mmCIF file of C-alpha atoms in Angstrom:
data_model
loop_
_atom_site.group_PDB
_atom_site.id
_atom_site.type_symbol
_atom_site.label_atom_id
_atom_site.label_comp_id
_atom_site.label_asym_id
_atom_site.label_seq_id
_atom_site.Cartn_x
_atom_site.Cartn_y
_atom_site.Cartn_z
ATOM 1 C CA MET A 1 140.754 52.992 103.716
ATOM 2 C CA ALA A 2 137.830 55.373 103.167
ATOM 3 C CA ASN A 3 134.321 53.964 103.220
ATOM 4 C CA THR A 4 133.082 54.310 99.639
ATOM 5 C CA LYS A 5 129.865 52.355 100.145
ATOM 6 C CA GLY A 6 126.896 54.389 98.968
ATOM 7 C CA LEU A 7 128.949 56.872 96.943
ATOM 8 C CA LYS A 8 127.617 57.754 93.506
ATOM 9 C CA THR A 9 129.241 55.680 90.732
ATOM 10 C CA GLY A 10 127.262 56.793 87.704
ATOM 11 C CA ASN A 11 125.872 53.295 87.123
ATOM 12 C CA GLU A 12 122.672 53.870 89.097
ATOM 13 C CA LYS A 13 119.404 53.893 87.195
ATOM 14 C CA ASP A 14 115.643 53.802 87.699
ATOM 15 C CA LEU A 15 113.357 55.291 90.316
ATOM 16 C CA TRP A 16 111.947 52.823 92.855
ATOM 17 C CA VAL A 17 108.689 52.961 94.780
ATOM 18 C CA TYR A 18 108.323 50.672 97.794
ATOM 19 C CA VAL A 19 105.017 48.782 97.709
ATOM 20 C CA GLU A 20 103.591 48.675 101.207
ATOM 21 C CA HIS A 21 100.584 46.368 101.339
ATOM 22 C CA TYR A 22 97.759 45.463 103.681
ATOM 23 C CA LYS A 23 95.763 42.240 103.385
ATOM 24 C CA GLY A 24 97.399 41.574 100.039
ATOM 25 C CA GLU A 25 96.645 44.954 98.445
ATOM 26 C CA PRO A 26 98.905 48.009 98.034
ATOM 27 C CA VAL A 27 98.041 50.850 100.396
ATOM 28 C CA HIS A 28 96.861 53.993 98.613
ATOM 29 C CA VAL A 29 100.048 56.004 99.106
ATOM 30 C CA VAL A 30 101.773 53.516 96.778
ATOM 31 C CA TYR A 31 99.513 54.586 93.916
ATOM 32 C CA GLU A 32 100.030 58.240 94.851
ATOM 33 C CA LEU A 33 103.800 57.766 94.638
ATOM 34 C CA LEU A 34 103.597 55.890 91.341
ATOM 35 C CA GLY A 35 101.550 58.723 89.852
ATOM 36 C CA GLU A 36 104.002 61.442 90.897
ATOM 37 C CA CYS A 37 107.144 59.410 90.231
ATOM 38 C CA ARG A 38 105.872 58.585 86.757
ATOM 39 C CA LYS A 39 106.246 62.297 85.962
ATOM 40 C CA LEU A 40 109.727 62.406 87.495
ATOM 41 C CA ALA A 41 110.873 59.296 85.629
ATOM 42 C CA ASP A 42 109.707 60.753 82.318
ATOM 43 C CA LYS A 43 111.420 64.060 83.094
ATOM 44 C CA CYS A 44 114.817 62.458 83.731
ATOM 45 C CA ASN A 45 114.398 59.681 81.147
ATOM 46 C CA GLN A 46 114.515 56.799 83.602
ATOM 47 C CA LYS A 47 112.317 53.786 84.222
ATOM 48 C CA LEU A 48 109.929 53.606 87.153
ATOM 49 C CA ALA A 49 110.051 50.415 89.208
ATOM 50 C CA ALA A 50 107.814 49.151 92.005
ATOM 51 C CA VAL A 51 109.389 46.928 94.670
ATOM 52 C CA LEU A 52 107.062 44.310 96.151
ATOM 53 C CA ILE A 53 108.175 42.233 99.142
ATOM 54 C CA THR A 54 105.421 39.733 99.953
ATOM 55 C CA ASP A 55 104.458 36.147 100.644
ATOM 56 C CA ASP A 56 102.056 36.071 97.671
ATOM 57 C CA ALA A 57 102.199 38.570 94.803
ATOM 58 C CA LYS A 58 98.885 37.444 93.231
ATOM 59 C CA ASP A 59 97.811 40.036 90.639
ATOM 60 C CA VAL A 60 99.448 42.992 92.368
ATOM 61 C CA PRO A 61 102.234 43.440 89.741
ATOM 62 C CA SER A 62 99.676 44.007 86.976
ATOM 63 C CA LYS A 63 97.921 46.617 89.134
ATOM 64 C CA LEU A 64 101.208 48.416 89.716
ATOM 65 C CA ILE A 65 101.999 48.459 86.010
ATOM 66 C CA ALA A 66 98.528 49.817 85.256
ATOM 67 C CA ARG A 67 99.251 52.660 87.691
ATOM 68 C CA GLY A 68 102.520 53.714 86.073
ATOM 69 C CA ALA A 69 105.301 51.204 86.819
ATOM 70 C CA ASP A 70 107.583 50.024 83.991
ATOM 71 C CA LEU A 71 109.154 47.301 86.129
ATOM 72 C CA VAL A 72 108.000 45.370 89.166
ATOM 73 C CA TYR A 73 110.632 43.669 91.307
ATOM 74 C CA VAL A 74 109.022 40.858 93.308
ATOM 75 C CA CYS A 75 110.728 39.247 96.291
ATOM 76 C CA GLN A 76 108.353 36.492 97.381
ATOM 77 C CA ASP A 77 108.823 34.327 100.458
ATOM 78 C CA PRO A 78 106.570 32.921 103.215
ATOM 79 C CA ALA A 79 108.581 34.992 105.712
ATOM 80 C CA PHE A 80 107.101 38.173 104.221
ATOM 81 C CA LYS A 81 103.458 37.551 105.102
ATOM 82 C CA TYR A 82 103.624 40.354 107.662
ATOM 83 C CA TYR A 83 105.883 43.375 107.770
ATOM 84 C CA SER A 84 109.090 42.622 109.647
ATOM 85 C CA THR A 85 111.693 45.328 110.198
ATOM 86 C CA ASP A 86 114.691 43.015 109.945
ATOM 87 C CA GLU A 87 113.461 40.766 107.117
ATOM 88 C CA TYR A 88 112.174 43.602 104.932
ATOM 89 C CA THR A 89 115.280 45.743 105.458
ATOM 90 C CA ASN A 90 117.505 42.814 104.541
ATOM 91 C CA ALA A 91 115.529 41.979 101.388
ATOM 92 C CA PHE A 92 115.354 45.581 100.198
ATOM 93 C CA CYS A 93 119.076 46.133 100.727
ATOM 94 C CA GLU A 94 119.891 42.938 98.818
ATOM 95 C CA MET A 95 117.885 44.235 95.859
ATOM 96 C CA ILE A 96 119.549 47.650 96.039
ATOM 97 C CA ASP A 97 122.945 45.928 95.861
ATOM 98 C CA ALA A 98 121.770 43.816 92.924
ATOM 99 C CA TYR A 99 120.078 46.475 90.787
ATOM 100 C CA GLN A 100 121.505 49.839 91.971
ATOM 101 C CA PRO A 101 118.542 52.224 91.764
ATOM 102 C CA SER A 102 119.029 55.963 91.441
ATOM 103 C CA ALA A 103 116.310 56.887 93.952
ATOM 104 C CA VAL A 104 113.910 55.193 96.371
ATOM 105 C CA PHE A 105 110.516 56.624 97.377
ATOM 106 C CA ILE A 106 108.662 55.290 100.430
ATOM 107 C CA GLY A 107 105.304 56.307 101.872
ATOM 108 C CA ALA A 108 105.628 58.063 105.243
ATOM 109 C CA THR A 109 103.385 55.560 107.017
ATOM 110 C CA ASN A 110 104.260 53.911 110.329
ATOM 111 C CA ASP A 111 105.964 51.029 108.522
ATOM 112 C CA GLY A 112 107.569 53.310 105.937
ATOM 113 C CA ARG A 113 109.039 55.546 108.621
ATOM 114 C CA ASP A 114 110.481 52.441 110.249
ATOM 115 C CA LEU A 115 111.856 50.875 107.068
ATOM 116 C CA GLY A 116 113.264 53.884 105.204
ATOM 117 C CA PRO A 117 115.872 55.079 107.726
ATOM 118 C CA ARG A 118 117.110 51.528 108.319
ATOM 119 C CA ILE A 119 117.684 50.974 104.610
ATOM 120 C CA ALA A 120 119.418 54.352 104.274
ATOM 121 C CA ALA A 121 121.759 53.594 107.173
ATOM 122 C CA ARG A 122 122.522 50.119 105.834
ATOM 123 C CA VAL A 123 123.469 51.334 102.335
ATOM 124 C CA ASN A 124 125.223 54.476 103.628
ATOM 125 C CA THR A 125 123.061 57.148 102.050
ATOM 126 C CA GLY A 126 120.831 59.975 103.240
ATOM 127 C CA LEU A 127 117.063 60.136 103.619
ATOM 128 C CA CYS A 128 114.733 63.140 103.491
ATOM 129 C CA ALA A 129 111.696 62.479 105.687
ATOM 130 C CA ASP A 130 108.078 63.593 105.293
ATOM 131 C CA CYS A 131 108.408 65.233 101.875
ATOM 132 C CA THR A 132 105.474 67.168 100.446
ATOM 133 C CA ILE A 133 106.976 68.340 97.122
ATOM 134 C CA LEU A 134 109.084 66.342 94.658
ATOM 135 C CA ASP A 135 110.934 67.409 91.535
ATOM 136 C CA ALA A 136 113.775 66.086 89.402
ATOM 137 C CA GLU A 137 116.521 67.490 87.231
ATOM 138 C CA GLU A 138 117.232 65.970 83.830
ATOM 139 C CA ASP A 139 120.323 64.190 85.159
ATOM 140 C CA GLY A 140 118.202 62.331 87.730
ATOM 141 C CA LEU A 141 118.992 64.468 90.780
ATOM 142 C CA ILE A 142 115.856 64.484 92.936
ATOM 143 C CA GLU A 143 114.740 67.649 94.726
ATOM 144 C CA TRP A 144 113.097 66.657 98.012
ATOM 145 C CA THR A 145 111.096 69.443 99.684
ATOM 146 C CA ARG A 146 109.671 69.286 103.192
ATOM 147 C CA PRO A 147 108.504 71.663 105.953
ATOM 148 C CA ALA A 148 111.358 72.753 108.220
ATOM 149 C CA ALA A 149 112.052 75.066 111.159
ATOM 150 C CA GLY A 150 108.778 74.198 112.826
ATOM 151 C CA GLY A 151 106.905 74.425 109.543
ATOM 152 C CA ASN A 152 107.828 78.067 109.005
ATOM 153 C CA ILE A 153 109.895 77.407 105.881
ATOM 154 C CA MET A 154 110.023 74.824 103.099
ATOM 155 C CA ALA A 155 113.478 73.264 102.699
ATOM 156 C CA THR A 156 114.650 71.612 99.475
ATOM 157 C CA ILE A 157 117.245 68.907 100.070
ATOM 158 C CA LEU A 158 119.606 67.319 97.538
ATOM 159 C CA CYS A 159 121.683 64.150 97.820
ATOM 160 C CA LYS A 160 124.436 64.812 95.283
ATOM 161 C CA GLU A 161 127.159 62.348 96.226
ATOM 162 C CA HIS A 162 125.408 59.201 97.490
ATOM 163 C CA ARG A 163 123.064 56.690 95.897
ATOM 164 C CA PRO A 164 120.358 55.729 96.068
ATOM 165 C CA GLN A 165 118.707 59.031 96.877
ATOM 166 C CA MET A 166 115.990 58.289 99.423
ATOM 167 C CA GLY A 167 112.945 59.932 100.923
ATOM 168 C CA THR A 168 109.635 59.265 102.612
ATOM 169 C CA VAL A 169 106.565 61.074 101.291
ATOM 170 C CA ARG A 170 103.472 61.985 103.271
ATOM 171 C CA PRO A 171 100.267 60.188 102.244
ATOM 172 C CA LYS A 172 97.543 62.296 100.611
ATOM 173 C CA THR A 173 100.168 64.638 99.151
ATOM 174 C CA PHE A 174 99.827 63.592 95.503
ATOM 175 C CA LYS A 175 97.039 62.365 93.253
ATOM 176 C CA ALA A 176 97.126 58.765 92.083
ATOM 177 C CA MET A 177 96.912 58.292 88.324
ATOM 178 C CA GLU A 178 93.937 56.415 86.959
ATOM 179 C CA PRO A 179 94.682 52.750 86.139
ATOM 180 C CA ASP A 180 95.444 52.065 82.484
ATOM 181 C CA ALA A 181 94.900 48.394 81.651
ATOM 182 C CA SER A 182 96.656 48.828 78.295
ATOM 183 C CA ARG A 183 100.033 49.606 79.911
ATOM 184 C CA THR A 184 102.675 46.897 79.694
ATOM 185 C CA GLY A 185 105.690 46.270 81.877
ATOM 186 C CA GLU A 186 108.180 43.687 83.067
ATOM 187 C CA VAL A 187 107.986 41.599 86.239
ATOM 188 C CA ILE A 188 111.358 40.548 87.663
ATOM 189 C CA ASN A 189 111.402 37.882 90.370
ATOM 190 C CA TYR A 190 114.228 38.205 92.874
ATOM 191 C CA THR A 191 115.346 35.219 94.941
ATOM 192 C CA LEU A 192 116.493 36.181 98.419
ATOM 193 C CA LYS A 193 120.079 35.111 99.111
ATOM 194 C CA ASN A 194 120.116 35.335 102.888
ATOM 195 C CA HIS A 195 117.473 35.346 105.592
ATOM 196 C CA VAL A 196 117.975 37.151 108.883
ATOM 197 C CA ASP A 197 116.543 36.411 112.292
ATOM 198 C CA ASP A 198 114.053 38.871 113.701
ATOM 199 C CA ARG A 199 115.262 40.500 116.887
ATOM 200 C CA VAL A 200 111.638 40.904 117.969
ATOM 201 C CA THR A 201 109.254 37.967 118.351
ATOM 202 C CA CYS A 202 105.577 38.602 117.623
ATOM 203 C CA ILE A 203 103.512 36.786 120.230
ATOM 204 C CA ARG A 204 100.060 37.749 118.968
ATOM 205 C CA ARG A 205 98.526 39.849 116.181
ATOM 206 C CA GLU A 206 95.271 41.613 116.859
ATOM 207 C CA GLU A 207 93.514 44.001 114.506
ATOM 208 C CA VAL A 208 92.166 47.028 116.325
ATOM 209 C CA VAL A 209 88.977 48.398 114.802
ATOM 210 C CA SER A 210 87.550 51.699 116.004
ATOM 211 C CA GLU A 211 83.842 51.636 116.646
ATOM 212 C CA GLY A 212 81.551 54.302 115.264
ATOM 213 C CA GLU A 213 84.209 56.827 114.227
ATOM 214 C CA MET A 214 85.427 57.232 110.656
ATOM 215 C CA ALA A 215 89.170 57.618 110.101
ATOM 216 C CA ILE A 216 90.018 61.177 109.108
ATOM 217 C CA ASP A 217 92.419 59.955 106.389
ATOM 218 C CA ASP A 218 89.605 58.620 104.209
ATOM 219 C CA ALA A 219 86.639 60.784 105.233
ATOM 220 C CA PRO A 220 84.916 62.801 102.466
ATOM 221 C CA PHE A 221 84.110 65.509 105.023
ATOM 222 C CA VAL A 222 86.339 66.548 107.926
ATOM 223 C CA CYS A 223 85.082 68.816 110.709
ATOM 224 C CA SER A 224 88.063 70.132 112.658
ATOM 225 C CA GLY A 225 88.230 72.275 115.750
ATOM 226 C CA GLY A 226 90.943 74.362 117.325
ATOM 227 C CA ARG A 227 91.558 76.206 120.543
ATOM 228 C CA GLY A 228 88.609 78.442 119.636
ATOM 229 C CA MET A 229 86.254 75.576 120.518
ATOM 230 C CA LYS A 230 87.209 76.405 124.151
ATOM 231 C CA ALA A 231 86.482 72.996 125.736
ATOM 232 C CA LYS A 232 86.472 69.267 125.017
ATOM 233 C CA GLU A 233 82.711 69.149 125.613
ATOM 234 C CA ASN A 234 82.164 71.599 122.753
ATOM 235 C CA PHE A 235 83.654 69.128 120.274
ATOM 236 C CA SER A 236 80.273 67.373 120.460
ATOM 237 C CA LEU A 237 79.108 70.114 118.067
ATOM 238 C CA LEU A 238 81.686 68.945 115.539
ATOM 239 C CA TYR A 239 80.667 65.310 116.008
ATOM 240 C CA ASP A 240 77.036 66.297 115.382
ATOM 241 C CA LEU A 241 77.974 68.003 112.111
ATOM 242 C CA ALA A 242 80.212 65.117 111.050
ATOM 243 C CA HIS A 243 77.417 62.617 111.763
ATOM 244 C CA VAL A 244 74.964 64.519 109.559
ATOM 245 C CA LEU A 245 77.499 64.809 106.733
ATOM 246 C CA GLY A 246 78.898 61.288 106.999
ATOM 247 C CA GLY A 247 82.352 62.553 107.862
ATOM 248 C CA ALA A 248 84.994 62.565 110.581
ATOM 249 C CA VAL A 249 86.205 64.895 113.304
ATOM 250 C CA GLY A 250 89.732 66.277 113.497
ATOM 251 C CA GLY A 251 91.596 68.925 115.405
ATOM 252 C CA SER A 252 94.540 71.286 115.372
ATOM 253 C CA ARG A 253 97.674 70.738 117.416
ATOM 254 C CA ALA A 254 96.448 73.404 119.826
ATOM 255 C CA ALA A 255 93.247 71.412 120.371
ATOM 256 C CA VAL A 256 95.262 68.258 121.014
ATOM 257 C CA ASP A 257 97.555 70.087 123.433
ATOM 258 C CA GLU A 258 94.490 71.366 125.302
ATOM 259 C CA GLY A 259 93.129 67.820 125.558
ATOM 260 C CA PHE A 260 90.067 68.569 123.409
ATOM 261 C CA ILE A 261 90.767 65.656 121.017
ATOM 262 C CA GLU A 262 93.156 62.705 120.703
ATOM 263 C CA HIS A 263 96.434 62.913 118.776
ATOM 264 C CA PRO A 264 95.432 60.306 116.125
ATOM 265 C CA ARG A 265 92.892 62.892 114.915
ATOM 266 C CA GLN A 266 95.354 65.770 114.722
ATOM 267 C CA VAL A 267 95.578 67.431 111.314
ATOM 268 C CA GLY A 268 98.773 69.191 110.305
ATOM 269 C CA GLN A 269 102.501 68.856 109.891
ATOM 270 C CA SER A 270 102.916 66.741 113.026
ATOM 271 C CA GLY A 271 99.607 64.937 112.490
ATOM 272 C CA LYS A 272 97.615 63.606 109.541
ATOM 273 C CA THR A 273 97.357 64.986 106.013
ATOM 274 C CA VAL A 274 93.770 65.011 104.741
ATOM 275 C CA THR A 275 92.228 65.853 101.370
ATOM 276 C CA PRO A 276 88.436 65.686 101.872
ATOM 277 C CA LYS A 277 85.768 67.130 99.615
ATOM 278 C CA ILE A 278 84.977 69.698 102.309
ATOM 279 C CA TYR A 279 87.135 70.690 105.281
ATOM 280 C CA PHE A 280 85.516 72.686 108.073
ATOM 281 C CA ALA A 281 88.024 74.698 110.135
ATOM 282 C CA CYS A 282 86.216 75.810 113.283
ATOM 283 C CA GLY A 283 88.021 78.009 115.761
ATOM 284 C CA ILE A 284 91.328 77.300 113.996
ATOM 285 C CA SER A 285 93.494 80.341 113.281
ATOM 286 C CA GLY A 286 95.415 78.672 110.456
ATOM 287 C CA SER A 287 99.086 78.194 111.298
ATOM 288 C CA VAL A 288 101.503 77.131 108.573
ATOM 289 C CA GLN A 289 101.818 73.771 110.301
ATOM 290 C CA HIS A 290 98.063 73.152 110.235
ATOM 291 C CA LYS A 291 97.678 74.282 106.626
ATOM 292 C CA ALA A 292 100.342 71.759 105.606
ATOM 293 C CA GLY A 293 97.940 68.976 106.546
ATOM 294 C CA MET A 294 94.724 70.192 104.888
ATOM 295 C CA SER A 295 95.407 72.862 102.251
ATOM 296 C CA LYS A 296 94.760 70.449 99.366
ATOM 297 C CA SER A 297 91.155 69.822 100.436
ATOM 298 C CA ASP A 298 88.701 70.400 97.576
ATOM 299 C CA THR A 299 86.745 73.036 99.512
ATOM 300 C CA ILE A 300 87.666 74.756 102.777
ATOM 301 C CA VAL A 301 85.107 76.412 105.054
ATOM 302 C CA CYS A 302 86.415 78.606 107.880
ATOM 303 C CA ILE A 303 84.405 79.643 110.943
ATOM 304 C CA ASN A 304 86.293 82.043 113.199
ATOM 305 C CA LYS A 305 85.651 85.102 115.350
ATOM 306 C CA ASP A 306 88.805 86.784 114.054
ATOM 307 C CA PRO A 307 88.264 88.230 110.543
ATOM 308 C CA ASP A 308 92.050 88.360 110.103
ATOM 309 C CA ALA A 309 92.625 84.674 110.880
ATOM 310 C CA PRO A 310 95.106 83.249 108.304
ATOM 311 C CA MET A 311 92.734 80.342 107.623
ATOM 312 C CA PHE A 312 90.431 82.692 105.704
ATOM 313 C CA GLU A 313 93.229 83.215 103.146
ATOM 314 C CA ILE A 314 92.878 79.668 101.798
ATOM 315 C CA SER A 315 89.142 79.204 102.420
ATOM 316 C CA LYS A 316 86.529 79.221 99.688
ATOM 317 C CA TYR A 317 83.803 80.079 102.183
ATOM 318 C CA GLY A 318 84.173 81.960 105.446
ATOM 319 C CA ILE A 319 81.913 82.829 108.350
ATOM 320 C CA VAL A 320 83.081 85.448 110.845
ATOM 321 C CA GLY A 321 81.498 84.508 114.146
ATOM 322 C CA ASP A 322 81.446 82.206 117.145
ATOM 323 C CA ALA A 323 81.717 78.573 116.034
ATOM 324 C CA LEU A 324 79.877 77.489 119.181
ATOM 325 C CA LYS A 325 76.797 79.411 118.037
ATOM 326 C CA ILE A 326 77.124 78.814 114.299
ATOM 327 C CA LEU A 327 77.719 75.037 114.310
ATOM 328 C CA PRO A 328 74.301 74.064 115.768
ATOM 329 C CA LEU A 329 72.566 76.267 113.178
ATOM 330 C CA LEU A 330 74.651 74.848 110.327
ATOM 331 C CA THR A 331 74.030 71.260 111.431
ATOM 332 C CA ALA A 332 70.273 71.856 111.709
ATOM 333 C CA LYS A 333 70.123 73.420 108.231
ATOM 334 C CA ILE A 334 72.040 70.551 106.621
ATOM 335 C CA LYS A 335 69.944 67.958 108.441
ATOM 336 C CA ALA A 336 66.692 69.618 107.341
ATOM 337 C CA PHE A 337 67.935 69.833 103.751
ATOM 338 C CA LYS A 338 68.876 66.140 103.668
ATOM 339 C CA GLU A 339 65.549 65.099 105.188
ATOM 340 C CA SER A 340 63.637 67.109 102.599
#
C-alpha cells in the first residue's frame, strides 16, 4: 500500500508560526515571522496561528495576538522548560495531526534548524531551509525563496502535493509589526497525549556570556572587514571604530577563511544576517553571498580601493581608498565629534 501520510487532502487550514522562546519570552524572529505571515494569511484568506510549547505560558499568548496572531495553540508541560529535540518534535507533530495546518514557519535559529527538519520528516512533507523571501497564492500555496547555487541565484520552491508546507526563515529578514493591544484572538490549550524519552541526557546547563563584545545580530552599527584588511592585526582598526560608535565587528567569509575573524561574526549567506542602522564594509568586494546578509541595513558605507567593487552598487556612501589608512582618520573624526 502506498504511503499517503503527508499528502494534501484539502482539509488543511491556517498558517502556523513556531514560537521559540528564551527565558520565557519569544525570540525576536517570532515577531518578524508573525508580521510577514500576517500579510500572507490575509492574502490567502486564512487564519494565522502561533504555536507555543512551554512549561509556563504566562502572558505570552496575549503578546503574540498583539503582534498579529489570530490563534495561539499552547502546549504546556513541565517537560518543556528547556528546548528538547525529542519532546518538542513529538508535541509539534501531535498538534499537526490534531489541527492539520496548511503551512508551518520556523525561525532559522540553531533550535529551529534542528526542529524543522525533524518535524518535516516525521509528517512526511518537505522543508525549504533558510528562506529570505515569502509569498502566497490565493489558494494558500506558499512560495518559498532562498539563495541557491552558492548564492548566485534565488530559487523559489513550491510544495504542491504535501501538507503542511514547511520552511525555516532567516532572522532579520522581515520587519516585526508594532504591537496592537486592541487585537483579539483565541487561545487553545492542547493536552499532550504521549511523552517521549529524550535520547540525550543533559548533565549541566551553563550560559555562556561573551565579555566586552556586542553580538553583531543586535548591534546598531556593524563594522565589517574583508580580505582587503590584509591581516588579523588590522582588524583592531575595526574594533576601534566599533568601540567609538557603540557597535560590533563582523567580517566576510573571505576574512573568516583567512583567519582574520571568528566564524560567529561572519556576515552573509553562510553566516549571520544583520540589519544595523549603519553597516561599514571595509575591504569587502561585495559578493552576492555577503550582500544576502547585510543588504537590508539602513545605511551602507563602503571603503574599498577598487572603484568597481560591487559593494558600491548598494552603498549610500562610498570612499575609494585604502581602508587601513582611512579607518584611523574616520575613527578620530567621529571620536572628536562625540567629545565636542
